[in-house]
């Protein structure tokens, strides 16, 4: 990536690196691979005009997959000033409605109003104005996200607010303000086009908390702004008691100057209490709109793309995660796997499939993001993928490096490999042996035992990973039941019966370390079966990376196992690679590797040393330095990985979404259920 616009020929050349270009790594807890958070260097997107011309002159591929579609779509997800201004206006109008309704009216205007309308209408209008103000405050966030439904509701509420201001006390200034907001929203109606997000019952809890706080605050304001002339005689506890009791229809201890005011306050508090209960209840009981998931047809097409183009990206196989949906190019020659987290449409790795079809898939991805007002972002893409995303208008930032081992070049000889060599020798002397096999070749009973051990070793720790973890170890084929386990009936029987694993798991490789009963026994030759009585102490699980590569998915070990077992398993994988037809192995992902190296060099400047100190400090909670040092022990080839996002203003939100997707940041889910795959509507 450069800081200037390349020529069209250079752009095409940059988008076609060798097919063996490695991919992004696997930073995680000991359980699975995952990523840390942010990156180190920026790359300016090339000039849009030059890129559009280069795309039109591209060779091959479907015309629907190329051309100016990506750059034309890019502006759709960029939020202008209008949505933010509309949100501020909605907040302001809602607060004005609340304050105007809880403040006692002027006597002269009320006298004029009583001469025109019956006495009860202004009191009811005042109660409704409070409710309208509360709803406007709640809906303002939807306007900031361009939600069409939020715009419709705010428009209707602003129009109703205009009428209510006149009915409750001839408040002409407030009515003019509400009418002005209504007219401005009508004028800017084209800015609010986003469809609703998938619904979640967790939002009902948030709505209840917000409504409860607004209702209690509005009730206390009503009591303290002149409705009760002797309010100072009542302590705050009795005022809160009066408000809470009024919200459920119970009269509190606070007295009022007249019965009319008492009835009006009681009616307003009861209405706010009803709204506080009714709206969250409706949100919790309405039919949920499921989050998009890929279905069986999508998975079959993805497997076909991976069979033809899987060697381009070591993260390609992780597109088969259950919690990812899929965006297809118009020609269906390319696809992008993604998940929506906190309003961020987060893709992982490079687009799958034909590189000539990438622009079409990216354009469709940005179009869906614009339709829902989601922030588009990418985690863990390679240099070629980052170039394609920056051409569509995103900004690239280097996140770290992936460690890739070459089977032909790997050796334990030399001083640099002394630590790994000693660890492997120590484990071998302790009486361990390793076995590597494709998952489809494992007996059902052995696979069931491995599934049980992975759950036991992980314990209560949540499985981490999104961009660099599959999360489908030993999954059964369709119609064969759930995941392979000890209670799987006849499928987990004795003998050498093969387990009916799913297509996504069949070509994966499981490397196990077994502790033999006789300590100090010389390990048998590669490929021998572990003797009966040996206990499995460690497991590496790899997914395919094309026809000649493996990409690390899961790394687990028994806490009681000897030190150095993980190094032993990795070396055993390299030793068995030739029999498996493997020539390259993708290991863990080292976040901020360059920053760690630069800060530790002789003569590093204050900025580099400070950056390294900060990363070492953060390593107490995130595996940053430890993963880098572990990967460096194997003398790998480092391949950079990037994140892509629209603007620097969106980076904090994207960072939080990345941490949530990778399970470094978790939220309580009181209604969390296991979801069946849904078609991405």
XYZ file of C-alpha atoms in Angstrom:
681
model
C 0.000 0.000 0.000
C 1.262 3.438 -0.870
C 0.355 7.012 -0.089
C -0.288 7.977 -3.667
C -2.677 6.814 -6.348
C -1.206 3.970 -8.445
C -1.635 3.691 -12.171
C -4.276 1.322 -13.488
C -1.628 -1.269 -14.410
C -0.064 -1.014 -10.959
C -3.497 -1.319 -9.342
C -4.215 -4.509 -11.255
C -0.804 -5.918 -10.400
C -1.232 -5.116 -6.709
C -4.542 -6.936 -6.632
C -2.993 -10.161 -7.977
C -0.333 -11.377 -5.538
C 0.846 -14.984 -5.801
C -1.789 -17.515 -4.803
C 0.407 -18.697 -1.948
C 0.159 -15.355 -0.197
C -0.316 -16.244 3.474
C -3.043 -14.862 5.593
C -3.889 -13.541 8.900
C -3.255 -15.154 11.952
C -4.625 -16.447 15.001
C -4.220 -14.522 18.229
C -6.239 -15.933 21.065
C -6.469 -17.453 24.429
C -5.000 -20.938 24.724
C -8.312 -22.230 23.415
C -8.660 -20.661 19.980
C -7.154 -18.161 17.661
C -8.431 -14.594 17.716
C -7.232 -11.042 17.342
C -6.327 -8.298 19.741
C -7.552 -4.820 18.967
C -5.996 -2.156 16.777
C -3.047 -1.723 14.453
C 0.089 0.221 13.747
C 0.283 1.887 10.349
C -2.149 3.617 8.047
C -2.503 3.426 4.313
C -4.211 6.191 2.431
C -6.870 5.056 -0.053
C -5.997 5.714 -3.661
C -7.772 8.434 -5.592
C -11.327 7.359 -6.390
C -11.327 8.599 -9.960
C -8.173 6.710 -10.914
C -9.475 3.492 -9.358
C -12.784 3.664 -11.174
C -10.956 3.975 -14.467
C -8.711 1.035 -13.609
C -11.690 -1.127 -12.725
C -13.432 -0.391 -16.011
C -10.338 -1.538 -17.914
C -9.912 -4.729 -15.823
C -9.707 -8.009 -17.679
C -11.809 -11.077 -17.166
C -14.623 -11.650 -14.702
C -18.258 -10.662 -14.922
C -19.020 -7.057 -15.854
C -21.498 -6.879 -12.971
C -18.611 -7.540 -10.586
C -16.481 -4.628 -11.775
C -16.850 -1.019 -12.705
C -17.645 1.969 -10.503
C -20.073 0.136 -8.237
C -17.870 0.040 -5.152
C -16.982 3.712 -5.211
C -20.518 4.677 -6.087
C -21.831 2.717 -3.153
C -19.229 3.910 -0.718
C -20.951 7.179 0.074
C -24.148 5.414 1.143
C -22.791 4.331 4.525
C -21.101 7.656 5.260
C -23.176 9.621 7.719
C -23.537 13.289 6.911
C -24.476 16.140 9.199
C -28.233 15.793 8.683
C -28.779 12.612 10.760
C -26.714 13.968 13.639
C -28.517 17.317 13.486
C -31.871 15.511 13.433
C -30.873 13.489 16.499
C -29.900 16.654 18.388
C -33.175 18.311 17.406
C -35.140 15.286 18.608
C -33.271 15.288 21.924
C -33.850 19.022 22.327
C -37.509 18.866 21.363
C -38.120 15.979 23.738
C -36.500 17.774 26.672
C -38.418 20.968 25.879
C -41.676 18.997 25.817
C -40.923 17.441 29.208
C -39.878 20.724 30.832
C -42.815 22.602 29.313
C -45.286 19.986 30.532
C -43.976 19.744 34.109
C -43.726 23.529 34.553
C -46.903 25.273 35.850
C -48.647 27.269 33.069
C -49.173 31.023 33.024
C -52.497 32.196 34.555
C -53.377 34.594 31.729
C -52.959 32.014 28.968
C -54.852 29.388 30.954
C -57.727 31.819 31.426
C -57.842 32.417 27.666
C -57.684 28.662 27.024
C -60.518 27.834 29.469
C -62.719 30.280 27.630
C -62.283 28.200 24.479
C -61.853 24.575 25.607
C -63.287 22.396 28.389
C -61.176 22.260 31.562
C -60.065 18.622 31.143
C -58.472 19.024 27.689
C -55.417 21.107 28.780
C -54.742 18.664 31.629
C -54.839 15.655 29.303
C -52.724 17.524 26.730
C -50.111 18.227 29.394
C -49.944 14.533 30.300
C -49.581 13.524 26.661
C -46.843 16.119 26.117
C -44.689 14.434 28.766
C -45.123 11.068 27.062
C -44.303 12.543 23.654
C -41.144 14.124 25.067
C -39.984 10.847 26.595
C -40.515 8.999 23.297
C -38.648 11.671 21.328
C -35.624 11.293 23.593
C -35.670 7.513 23.101
C -36.004 7.736 19.305
C -33.263 10.321 18.766
C -30.539 7.668 18.541
C -32.395 5.992 15.665
C -32.343 9.261 13.718
C -28.572 9.466 14.130
C -28.386 6.032 12.472
C -30.651 7.065 9.558
C -33.390 4.609 10.563
C -36.496 5.119 8.438
C -38.890 3.875 11.106
C -37.390 6.224 13.702
C -37.831 9.120 11.254
C -41.488 8.231 10.714
C -42.208 8.061 14.433
C -40.321 11.272 15.258
C -42.100 13.080 12.424
C -45.501 12.008 13.764
C -44.569 12.850 17.365
C -43.238 16.296 16.382
C -46.506 17.055 14.587
C -48.513 15.868 17.605
C -46.263 17.949 19.856
C -47.165 21.062 17.870
C -50.863 20.555 18.582
C -50.343 19.576 22.222
C -48.385 22.755 22.990
C -51.385 24.790 21.875
C -53.899 22.677 23.753
C -52.048 22.560 27.085
C -51.484 26.285 27.524
C -51.302 28.240 24.243
C -47.499 27.850 24.198
C -46.992 29.458 20.786
C -43.171 29.509 20.950
C -42.950 25.791 21.716
C -45.522 25.021 19.026
C -43.549 26.987 16.420
C -40.371 25.081 17.359
C -42.116 21.720 17.001
C -43.611 22.759 13.661
C -40.179 23.865 12.429
C -38.667 20.499 13.364
C -41.541 18.746 11.573
C -40.969 20.743 8.406
C -37.204 20.195 8.460
C -37.645 16.442 8.870
C -39.983 16.397 5.886
C -37.467 18.359 3.835
C -34.622 15.932 4.700
C -36.657 12.750 4.279
C -34.203 11.272 1.766
C -31.481 11.104 4.433
C -33.393 8.492 6.467
C -33.529 5.265 4.520
C -32.019 2.597 6.776
C -33.950 -0.570 7.505
C -34.457 -1.829 11.080
C -31.765 -3.901 12.743
C -32.427 -7.514 13.735
C -34.417 -7.337 16.942
C -33.236 -8.640 20.297
C -35.121 -9.087 23.557
C -32.112 -7.629 25.340
C -33.200 -4.237 23.988
C -36.358 -4.448 26.050
C -34.247 -4.287 29.209
C -32.458 -1.185 27.938
C -35.743 0.462 26.976
C -37.192 -0.243 30.437
C -34.141 1.257 32.163
C -34.255 4.390 30.001
C -38.011 4.862 30.408
C -37.864 4.297 34.144
C -35.112 6.871 34.587
C -36.860 9.452 32.412
C -40.196 8.901 34.152
C -38.774 9.250 37.671
C -36.774 12.313 36.669
C -39.792 13.948 35.022
C -41.974 13.227 38.049
C -39.483 14.795 40.460
C -39.216 17.855 38.217
C -42.981 18.170 38.204
C -43.099 18.180 42.003
C -40.211 20.610 42.451
C -41.156 23.188 39.803
C -44.116 24.709 41.583
C -46.954 22.193 41.430
C -46.742 21.659 45.198
C -46.157 24.964 47.027
C -45.007 23.177 50.193
C -42.607 20.757 48.491
C -39.751 21.863 50.750
C -41.599 20.317 53.695
C -41.246 16.838 52.184
C -37.869 15.050 52.222
C -36.489 13.582 48.992
C -37.400 10.056 50.066
C -41.101 11.006 50.294
C -40.942 12.772 46.930
C -39.490 9.634 45.320
C -42.140 7.554 47.105
C -44.857 9.802 45.668
C -43.469 9.487 42.128
C -42.985 5.707 42.270
C -46.407 5.214 43.821
C -48.020 7.471 41.242
C -46.477 5.410 38.426
C -48.463 2.383 39.644
C -51.632 4.316 40.572
C -51.032 4.824 44.330
C -51.364 8.310 45.802
C -48.247 9.413 47.654
C -47.633 11.618 50.703
C -47.126 14.938 48.829
C -50.069 17.348 49.024
C -51.159 19.898 46.402
C -52.889 23.262 46.415
C -56.044 22.005 44.699
C -57.733 18.787 43.731
C -57.423 19.646 40.021
C -53.609 19.805 40.219
C -53.555 16.637 42.310
C -55.552 14.767 39.676
C -53.406 16.108 36.831
C -50.139 15.052 38.536
C -51.550 11.628 39.393
C -52.743 11.144 35.804
C -49.350 12.131 34.388
C -47.425 9.818 36.706
C -49.764 6.917 35.952
C -49.381 7.489 32.194
C -45.588 7.478 32.479
C -45.712 4.286 34.530
C -47.943 2.641 31.932
C -45.552 3.632 29.136
C -42.567 2.352 31.161
C -44.167 -1.086 31.412
C -46.045 -1.336 28.110
C -43.285 -0.459 25.631
C -40.608 -2.865 26.993
C -43.231 -5.606 27.328
C -44.175 -5.182 23.668
C -40.500 -5.242 22.656
C -39.914 -8.436 24.648
C -42.988 -10.280 23.327
C -42.912 -9.263 19.656
C -41.657 -11.884 17.178
C -37.887 -11.402 16.924
C -36.220 -10.673 13.598
C -33.392 -13.242 13.577
C -29.815 -12.255 12.965
C -28.729 -13.389 9.493
C -26.903 -16.687 9.242
C -25.720 -18.618 6.224
C -27.853 -21.615 5.277
C -27.032 -25.009 3.781
C -27.064 -23.671 0.220
C -24.666 -20.865 1.155
C -22.363 -23.357 2.856
C -22.306 -25.619 -0.184
C -21.402 -22.666 -2.410
C -18.738 -21.526 0.043
C -17.170 -24.995 0.078
C -17.113 -24.923 -3.714
C -15.346 -21.530 -3.683
C -12.877 -22.802 -1.092
C -12.136 -25.871 -3.215
C -11.204 -23.604 -6.139
C -9.747 -20.539 -4.404
C -9.096 -21.619 -0.805
C -5.337 -21.373 -1.218
C -5.491 -17.579 -1.551
C -6.283 -16.867 2.106
C -5.554 -18.849 5.263
C -8.673 -17.331 6.853
C -10.981 -18.484 4.067
C -12.202 -21.607 5.875
C -13.346 -19.519 8.844
C -16.119 -18.064 6.670
C -17.975 -21.278 7.564
C -18.545 -20.179 11.168
C -22.168 -20.587 12.220
C -22.512 -16.969 13.364
C -21.529 -15.488 9.993
C -23.803 -14.462 7.149
C -22.670 -14.255 3.536
C -22.805 -11.518 0.889
C -22.457 -12.688 -2.714
C -21.263 -10.844 -5.785
C -23.802 -10.522 -8.640
C -22.069 -13.344 -10.534
C -21.830 -15.428 -7.319
C -18.134 -15.950 -8.054
C -17.104 -14.177 -4.858
C -18.459 -13.922 -1.320
C -17.831 -11.997 1.897
C -18.569 -13.498 5.319
C -19.652 -11.041 7.991
C -21.406 -10.534 11.304
C -23.195 -7.457 12.663
C -21.951 -6.413 16.117
C -23.183 -3.223 17.763
C -24.166 -1.594 14.471
C -20.842 -2.548 12.817
C -20.989 -4.829 9.777
C -17.764 -6.730 10.441
C -16.191 -8.841 7.695
C -13.204 -11.094 8.295
C -10.322 -11.996 6.029
C -10.260 -11.418 2.296
C -13.295 -11.891 0.052
C -13.578 -15.492 -1.119
C -13.473 -16.539 -4.729
C -12.296 -15.032 -8.000
C -10.336 -11.818 -7.462
C -11.979 -10.277 -10.532
C -15.327 -10.630 -8.732
C -14.145 -9.025 -5.471
C -15.312 -5.490 -6.411
C -18.844 -6.762 -7.002
C -18.968 -8.505 -3.623
C -17.522 -5.422 -1.895
C -20.072 -3.186 -3.615
C -22.917 -5.430 -2.426
C -21.422 -5.461 1.084
C -21.355 -1.659 1.196
C -24.875 -1.474 -0.240
C -26.251 -3.673 2.547
C -24.336 -1.626 5.122
C -25.835 1.571 3.725
C -29.344 0.083 3.660
C -29.163 -0.697 7.382
C -26.927 2.267 8.345
C -24.274 -0.114 9.643
C -20.599 0.873 9.815
C -18.661 -1.345 7.359
C -15.395 -2.751 8.696
C -12.968 -5.587 7.981
C -10.696 -7.452 10.375
C -7.686 -9.533 9.387
C -7.460 -8.923 5.634
C -4.225 -9.374 3.715
C -2.437 -6.720 1.683
C -4.326 -7.652 -1.479
C -7.648 -7.639 0.353
C -6.810 -4.325 2.011
C -6.027 -2.825 -1.388
C -9.434 -3.890 -2.695
C -11.223 -2.409 0.336
C -9.333 0.890 0.175
C -10.312 1.230 -3.489
C -13.922 1.082 -2.321
C -13.346 3.986 0.079
C -12.267 2.424 3.369
C -9.073 3.164 5.299
C -6.548 0.424 6.103
C -4.568 0.108 9.331
C -1.976 -2.583 9.994
C -3.046 -4.781 12.886
C -0.152 -7.187 13.166
C 1.498 -10.147 11.482
C 0.677 -13.773 10.882
C 3.260 -16.461 11.538
C 3.589 -18.897 8.613
C 5.834 -21.966 8.609
C 7.255 -23.497 5.456
C 7.376 -27.270 5.841
C 10.280 -27.591 3.405
C 12.406 -24.967 5.154
C 11.566 -25.777 8.785
C 14.367 -27.291 10.865
C 15.208 -27.684 14.537
C 18.917 -27.165 13.863
C 20.735 -23.986 14.798
C 21.084 -21.786 17.846
C 17.859 -19.854 17.077
C 15.825 -23.070 17.476
C 17.555 -24.197 20.647
C 14.579 -23.419 22.921
C 12.104 -25.310 20.747
C 14.526 -28.219 20.323
C 14.992 -28.566 24.074
C 11.230 -28.371 24.746
C 10.522 -31.107 22.183
C 13.254 -33.352 23.581
C 11.973 -32.870 27.143
C 8.427 -33.864 26.167
C 9.635 -36.895 24.221
C 11.679 -38.078 27.216
C 8.569 -37.709 29.383
C 6.909 -40.437 27.323
C 4.641 -38.603 24.869
C 3.834 -39.478 21.306
C 1.921 -37.505 18.674
C -0.624 -38.476 16.077
C -1.899 -36.395 13.150
C -4.903 -37.368 11.038
C -7.737 -35.916 9.028
C -10.908 -35.663 11.088
C -12.805 -37.806 8.585
C -10.342 -40.657 9.230
C -10.744 -40.688 13.014
C -12.890 -43.404 14.617
C -16.165 -42.144 16.037
C -15.245 -43.165 19.583
C -11.929 -41.282 19.451
C -13.587 -38.195 18.004
C -16.239 -38.297 20.718
C -13.532 -38.482 23.381
C -11.681 -35.517 21.862
C -14.887 -33.479 21.874
C -15.389 -34.277 25.538
C -11.812 -33.324 26.379
C -12.013 -29.981 24.574
C -15.038 -29.030 26.657
C -13.360 -30.191 29.863
C -10.088 -28.357 29.166
C -11.835 -25.154 28.226
C -14.027 -25.293 31.328
C -16.132 -22.214 31.951
C -13.979 -20.010 29.735
C -15.871 -18.751 26.722
C -14.526 -19.867 23.355
C -12.811 -16.935 21.699
C -12.363 -16.160 18.063
C -14.317 -14.786 15.138
C -12.002 -14.006 12.270
C -9.591 -16.858 13.010
C -11.632 -19.623 14.630
C -14.146 -22.053 13.154
C -15.984 -23.113 16.310
C -17.259 -26.320 14.660
C -14.818 -29.000 15.822
C -16.067 -32.506 14.976
C -19.492 -31.244 13.933
C -21.771 -33.990 12.661
C -23.112 -34.145 9.148
C -26.666 -32.992 8.455
C -29.154 -35.591 9.639
C -26.631 -37.264 11.951
C -27.546 -35.258 15.020
C -25.626 -32.612 16.928
C -21.941 -32.371 17.664
C -20.074 -35.602 18.238
C -20.028 -36.412 21.911
C -20.132 -39.191 24.448
C -23.919 -39.435 24.297
C -24.291 -39.742 20.553
C -25.857 -43.166 20.508
C -24.625 -45.682 17.990
C -22.446 -43.181 16.165
C -19.917 -43.157 18.966
C -19.636 -46.920 19.318
C -16.600 -49.131 19.623
C -14.332 -50.226 16.852
C -13.081 -48.261 13.891
C -16.431 -46.906 12.703
C -15.873 -43.477 11.182
C -17.880 -40.544 12.522
C -20.361 -38.858 10.170
C -18.769 -35.407 10.377
C -19.940 -32.383 8.408
C -18.219 -31.393 5.178
C -16.706 -28.330 6.850
C -14.962 -30.551 9.425
C -14.028 -33.583 7.320
C -10.817 -32.164 5.798
C -9.626 -30.596 9.036
C -6.576 -32.066 10.776
C -6.397 -33.048 14.451
C -2.959 -33.413 16.049
C -2.988 -35.036 19.495
C -0.331 -35.703 22.108
C -0.733 -38.868 24.172
C 1.172 -39.557 27.392
C 2.270 -43.177 27.406
C 2.070 -45.314 30.564
C 5.795 -46.146 30.464
C 7.721 -42.942 31.216
C 10.907 -42.542 29.248
C 9.854 -44.861 26.425
C 11.236 -43.964 23.011
C 8.345 -42.665 20.907
C 7.295 -44.934 18.049
C 7.616 -43.971 14.420
C 5.301 -41.411 12.950
C 1.872 -42.760 12.089
C 1.768 -45.471 14.790
C -1.380 -45.646 16.831
C -1.214 -44.656 20.487
C -1.380 -47.743 22.709
C -4.374 -48.455 24.851
C -4.172 -46.785 28.226
C -2.486 -43.610 26.970
C -4.153 -40.343 27.941
C -4.623 -37.479 25.487
C -2.933 -34.377 26.951
C -3.064 -31.866 24.117
C -4.816 -31.078 20.846
C -4.166 -28.840 17.852
C -6.967 -28.463 15.340
C -6.226 -27.125 11.855
C -8.551 -26.155 9.016
C -7.561 -26.518 5.346
C -5.725 -23.716 3.604
C -6.125 -24.700 -0.008
C -4.876 -28.108 -1.069
C -1.414 -27.838 0.483
C -1.805 -25.778 3.655
C -3.197 -25.792 7.178
C -4.421 -22.904 9.311
C -4.518 -23.179 13.099
C -8.029 -23.123 14.519
C -7.810 -24.417 18.082
C -5.004 -25.075 20.556
C -5.874 -26.819 23.831
C -3.910 -28.747 26.429
C -4.491 -30.519 29.692
C -3.445 -28.216 32.562
C -1.578 -31.185 34.077
C 0.511 -31.781 30.948
C 4.264 -31.179 30.860
C 5.686 -27.836 29.831
C 6.642 -27.604 26.180
C 3.711 -29.734 24.982
C 2.438 -27.043 22.607
C 5.869 -26.705 20.958
C 5.994 -30.481 20.658
C 2.593 -30.563 18.939
C 3.588 -27.892 16.419
C 6.808 -29.728 15.546
C 4.825 -32.974 15.267
C 2.490 -31.239 12.823
C 5.442 -30.218 10.641
C 6.845 -33.753 10.764
C 3.512 -35.243 9.650
C 2.865 -32.539 7.060
C 4.458 -34.315 4.106
C 2.307 -37.409 4.597
C -0.757 -35.139 4.697
C 0.308 -33.286 1.541
C 0.905 -30.037 3.451
C 3.659 -27.547 2.589
C 2.698 -24.463 4.656
C 1.192 -23.982 8.103
C -0.380 -20.815 9.485
C 0.132 -20.396 13.219
C -0.957 -17.725 15.667
C -1.418 -14.044 14.924
C 0.977 -11.586 16.574
C -0.739 -8.237 17.079
C 1.472 -5.122 16.926
C 4.568 -7.213 16.178
C 6.433 -4.372 14.508
C 5.729 -1.995 17.391
C 7.077 -4.562 19.861
C 10.203 -5.145 17.783
C 10.905 -1.471 17.128
C 10.474 -0.541 20.786
C 12.908 -3.246 21.880
C 15.712 -2.377 19.470
C 18.930 -0.685 20.496
C 18.587 3.075 20.064
C 14.779 3.083 19.854
C 13.287 6.540 20.336
C 11.034 7.644 23.204
C 7.858 7.158 21.141
C 8.801 3.588 20.160
C 9.783 2.685 23.737
C 6.585 4.203 25.123
C 4.489 2.284 22.609
C 6.203 -0.963 23.512
C 5.751 -0.269 27.232
C 2.023 0.277 26.676
C 1.699 -2.988 24.725
C 3.554 -4.911 27.433
C 1.248 -3.368 30.027
C -1.850 -4.371 28.037
C -0.447 -7.896 27.759
C -1.613 -8.451 31.325
C -5.138 -8.763 29.914
C -4.550 -9.508 26.216
C -2.073 -12.010 24.797
C 0.026 -9.517 22.865
C 3.659 -9.952 23.908
C 3.303 -13.620 24.897
C 1.889 -14.649 21.494
C 4.559 -12.681 19.664
C 7.355 -14.327 21.647
C 5.818 -17.782 21.257
C 5.460 -17.389 17.476
C 8.965 -15.962 17.110
C 10.471 -19.117 18.645
C 9.661 -21.027 15.414
C 11.407 -18.501 13.118
C 8.328 -18.080 10.887
C 7.747 -15.875 7.868
C 5.710 -12.850 8.946
C 2.766 -11.795 6.785
C 1.010 -8.489 7.644
C -2.718 -8.286 8.337
C -4.920 -5.194 8.325
C -8.205 -3.821 9.560
C -10.312 -1.539 7.348
C -12.859 1.059 8.449
C -14.505 4.200 7.034
C -12.983 7.059 9.052
C -10.938 7.669 12.186
C -14.149 8.767 13.916
C -15.512 5.225 13.454
C -12.362 3.502 14.753
C -13.344 3.367 18.479
C -16.719 1.862 17.627
C -15.107 -0.638 15.256
C -12.537 -1.563 17.929
C -15.279 -2.312 20.465
C -17.147 -4.411 17.878
C -13.961 -6.355 17.122
C -13.369 -7.093 20.796
C -16.978 -8.195 21.239
C -16.874 -10.417 18.148
C -13.623 -12.036 19.305
C -15.196 -12.569 22.787
C -12.663 -10.364 24.566
C -15.605 -8.186 25.590
C -18.815 -9.920 26.653
C -22.198 -8.655 27.792
C -24.804 -10.487 29.901
C -27.523 -12.133 27.819
C -30.506 -13.018 30.026
C -32.481 -14.441 27.102
C -29.553 -15.951 25.233
C -30.538 -19.051 23.292
C -28.768 -21.189 20.774
C -29.999 -20.020 17.392
C -30.485 -22.266 14.434
C -28.950 -21.017 11.214
C -31.183 -18.535 9.453
C -31.063 -17.397 5.871
C -29.670 -13.851 5.741
C -33.012 -12.382 4.631
